XYZ file of C-alpha atoms in Angstrom:
271
model
C -50.299 69.844 30.911
C -51.378 73.211 29.602
C -48.701 75.689 28.464
C -46.955 77.954 31.023
C -46.510 75.164 33.464
C -43.946 77.287 35.449
C -46.592 79.907 36.206
C -48.954 77.527 37.974
C -46.612 74.771 39.117
C -46.894 75.960 42.717
C -50.651 75.190 42.768
C -49.793 71.444 42.428
C -47.417 71.311 45.476
C -48.882 69.240 48.300
C -47.765 71.611 51.088
C -49.302 74.647 49.563
C -51.720 76.657 51.841
C -54.122 79.084 50.273
C -56.599 81.296 52.212
C -60.314 81.101 51.656
C -60.402 84.262 49.551
C -57.581 82.948 47.439
C -59.390 79.646 46.880
C -62.557 81.526 46.022
C -60.776 83.682 43.440
C -59.157 80.634 41.881
C -62.494 78.747 41.736
C -64.036 81.824 39.946
C -61.244 81.727 37.278
C -61.805 77.970 36.703
C -65.640 78.004 36.432
C -67.968 79.299 33.681
C -70.590 81.941 34.548
C -73.830 80.185 35.376
C -76.802 81.987 33.882
C -79.790 79.807 34.498
C -81.353 77.618 37.302
C -81.152 74.485 35.268
C -77.444 75.080 34.634
C -76.837 75.729 38.339
C -78.716 72.562 39.443
C -77.008 70.306 37.030
C -73.524 71.475 37.778
C -74.413 71.199 41.601
C -75.621 67.639 41.362
C -72.864 66.597 39.054
C -70.318 67.760 41.705
C -72.223 66.224 44.631
C -72.492 62.814 42.901
C -68.834 63.053 41.906
C -67.875 63.702 45.572
C -66.306 67.057 44.636
C -67.802 68.882 47.582
C -65.384 71.814 47.516
C -66.783 72.740 44.027
C -70.410 72.011 45.007
C -69.992 74.308 48.041
C -68.975 77.048 45.616
C -72.592 76.964 44.321
C -74.371 77.258 47.678
C -75.443 80.151 49.838
C -74.161 78.709 53.154
C -72.574 75.678 54.685
C -74.821 72.622 54.940
C -74.382 68.858 54.459
C -73.550 67.990 50.894
C -72.835 64.378 51.544
C -76.293 62.825 51.303
C -75.170 59.641 49.565
C -72.400 58.250 51.793
C -73.632 54.806 50.928
C -72.241 55.273 47.352
C -68.879 55.903 45.960
C -68.210 58.645 43.453
C -70.561 58.344 40.494
C -71.045 59.375 37.028
C -73.997 61.855 36.454
C -75.546 60.254 33.263
C -78.921 62.078 33.010
C -81.065 64.510 34.949
C -84.607 65.701 34.459
C -85.631 68.829 36.413
C -89.237 69.683 37.349
C -90.622 72.645 39.304
C -91.415 71.906 42.988
C -94.426 73.076 44.965
C -92.741 76.216 46.293
C -91.066 79.157 44.341
C -87.527 78.358 43.458
C -87.979 74.812 44.441
C -87.017 71.967 42.073
C -87.320 68.111 42.021
C -84.586 66.230 40.077
C -84.696 62.719 38.781
C -81.124 61.593 38.100
C -79.602 58.525 36.472
C -76.296 57.996 38.111
C -73.749 55.183 37.621
C -71.978 53.965 40.662
C -69.409 51.181 40.231
C -70.939 49.892 37.031
C -74.418 49.845 38.571
C -77.164 52.261 37.732
C -79.441 54.059 40.193
C -82.314 56.529 39.746
C -81.783 59.254 42.383
C -84.555 61.756 43.252
C -83.432 64.927 45.051
C -85.047 68.226 45.978
C -83.126 71.620 45.904
C -84.051 75.191 46.523
C -82.486 78.222 45.088
C -81.782 81.675 46.377
C -80.105 84.431 44.291
C -78.757 81.856 41.797
C -77.178 79.698 44.525
C -78.285 76.391 46.184
C -79.852 77.163 49.626
C -81.284 73.679 50.439
C -80.514 70.135 49.305
C -82.436 67.029 50.273
C -82.357 63.289 49.466
C -85.800 61.908 48.578
C -85.080 58.299 47.209
C -82.612 56.041 45.444
C -83.299 52.778 43.683
C -81.321 50.579 41.492
C -82.262 49.875 37.819
C -80.929 47.237 35.425
C -78.356 48.083 32.668
C -81.175 47.435 30.138
C -83.345 49.966 31.895
C -80.596 52.470 32.125
C -79.937 51.997 28.308
C -83.620 52.678 27.609
C -83.438 55.832 29.688
C -80.371 57.005 27.724
C -81.668 55.850 24.359
C -82.153 58.504 21.612
C -82.171 58.687 17.902
C -78.948 58.504 15.840
C -78.509 59.979 12.325
C -75.951 58.267 10.106
C -74.462 59.164 6.730
C -72.290 56.693 4.848
C -69.597 57.512 2.348
C -67.345 55.353 0.088
C -63.732 56.630 0.123
C -61.867 57.135 -3.058
C -58.587 57.315 -1.166
C -56.752 55.111 1.307
C -58.251 55.284 4.841
C -54.913 56.300 6.189
C -55.066 59.641 4.265
C -57.874 60.747 6.540
C -56.319 62.427 9.674
C -57.182 64.801 12.480
C -56.465 67.763 10.166
C -58.571 66.664 7.232
C -61.642 68.890 8.029
C -62.335 72.087 9.995
C -63.991 70.059 12.824
C -61.485 67.216 13.325
C -58.406 69.051 14.845
C -60.071 69.091 18.326
C -61.569 65.609 18.008
C -60.679 62.652 20.370
C -59.129 59.906 18.236
C -59.567 56.333 19.205
C -58.175 53.356 17.336
C -60.341 50.286 16.951
C -59.875 46.827 15.368
C -61.738 47.873 12.169
C -60.829 51.564 11.917
C -60.381 54.870 13.629
C -63.127 56.839 15.520
C -62.942 60.680 15.553
C -65.218 62.074 18.440
C -66.006 65.815 17.833
C -67.161 67.870 20.828
C -69.127 71.054 21.061
C -67.149 74.088 21.808
C -68.961 74.738 25.074
C -71.067 73.014 27.688
C -74.356 74.672 26.998
C -76.011 71.285 27.246
C -75.675 71.490 30.983
C -78.224 74.402 30.867
C -81.102 72.177 29.648
C -84.052 71.037 31.686
C -83.145 67.460 30.497
C -79.401 67.086 30.873
C -77.612 64.138 29.125
C -73.869 63.382 29.622
C -73.202 62.644 25.999
C -74.819 65.818 24.669
C -71.252 67.528 24.702
C -70.710 65.448 21.656
C -71.383 67.126 18.222
C -70.919 63.993 16.205
C -68.494 61.246 15.163
C -66.499 60.138 12.117
C -65.578 56.483 11.964
C -63.023 55.797 9.153
C -63.037 52.027 8.483
C -60.038 50.072 7.238
C -62.456 48.707 4.506
C -62.786 52.109 2.895
C -65.990 53.537 4.315
C -66.345 56.894 6.238
C -69.299 56.865 8.556
C -70.638 60.087 10.042
C -73.032 59.989 12.999
C -74.912 62.442 15.215
C -77.882 62.665 17.475
C -79.959 65.396 15.632
C -80.661 66.447 12.050
C -79.012 69.798 12.636
C -75.773 68.269 13.828
C -75.646 65.532 11.099
C -76.057 68.389 8.591
C -73.093 70.208 10.242
C -71.003 67.098 9.777
C -72.037 66.771 6.016
C -71.109 70.386 5.294
C -67.804 69.836 7.284
C -66.891 66.962 5.017
C -68.345 68.409 1.867
C -66.399 71.806 2.181
C -63.102 70.010 3.145
C -60.295 69.132 0.837
C -61.134 65.408 1.531
C -64.740 65.977 0.350
C -63.861 65.224 -3.248
C -62.666 61.807 -2.276
C -65.984 60.803 -0.807
C -69.029 59.347 -2.496
C -72.344 59.438 -0.399
C -73.892 55.914 -0.511
C -76.579 55.915 2.201
C -78.411 57.771 4.957
C -80.143 56.363 8.060
C -82.167 57.445 11.128
C -82.084 54.959 13.999
C -84.226 54.910 17.065
C -81.259 54.264 19.135
C -77.422 54.627 18.658
C -75.883 51.881 16.598
C -72.463 53.239 15.474
C -70.706 51.756 18.573
C -72.505 48.525 18.081
C -71.251 48.444 14.491
C -67.623 49.260 15.561
C -67.758 46.279 18.062
C -69.604 43.929 15.696
C -66.791 42.652 13.598
C -68.573 43.805 10.441
C -66.404 45.815 7.930
C -69.293 47.246 5.933
C -71.892 49.299 7.584
C -74.614 48.585 5.126
C -74.180 44.833 5.497
C -74.340 45.444 9.228
C -77.654 47.292 8.817
C -79.017 44.471 6.584
C -78.069 42.034 9.421
C -80.030 44.035 11.984
C -83.052 44.083 9.720
C -83.163 40.384 9.260
C -82.260 39.675 12.871
C -79.108 37.807 12.110
């Protein structure tokens, strides 16, 4: 839990009763300031598909039915593309949502008034295969490979400026450091993707390779500078750079290969 637990412990008590104004003030303190229609729409749909209707209602002008998808359980808002509707302040959304390990393309219509949602309509919902969903979520991945001159265990979450806030996951062949952006500005895009909160990843393999990966040239450059300016940088020798048409780092981690370049050779030869 965050620090100062004694100051907010009362909020977690089951029998607490807060007035509507108190709940509104609390919601304001929890939420970022929304500055664009795209940001408003993406946050609204994210909360609706997640069945967090209290938060979704905070983004509306009035009380109206927010449960338009009672035939689904709470889902994960994977991707959304926003287009202008026929009327002013009207928008059509095509969303890829995961419900219970199945993917659906959901089309909705929303209208805005004074940076709040004033109308929300369901247009269609149809299921797509996992392969189709993967194609919709596919994007380029940039990878830089380094040989480590030190034992893999000497790389830790404090080795560079970006790693202290990373999410660290142990895998069979190494450790993955997932580095996040410091904010959620990706939610304000016309085309929202769930994984765009990730700046990049470092995979430190037990075999002595460090593999950095990101989804754009700008971000992979940030990772290269982060490694190069760190105290660990002098223990690294760059050996290869790649641009893939779709993400491959997770595939490598699950592949059983210990060397990334041998893994790439296997992909090229179709083995």
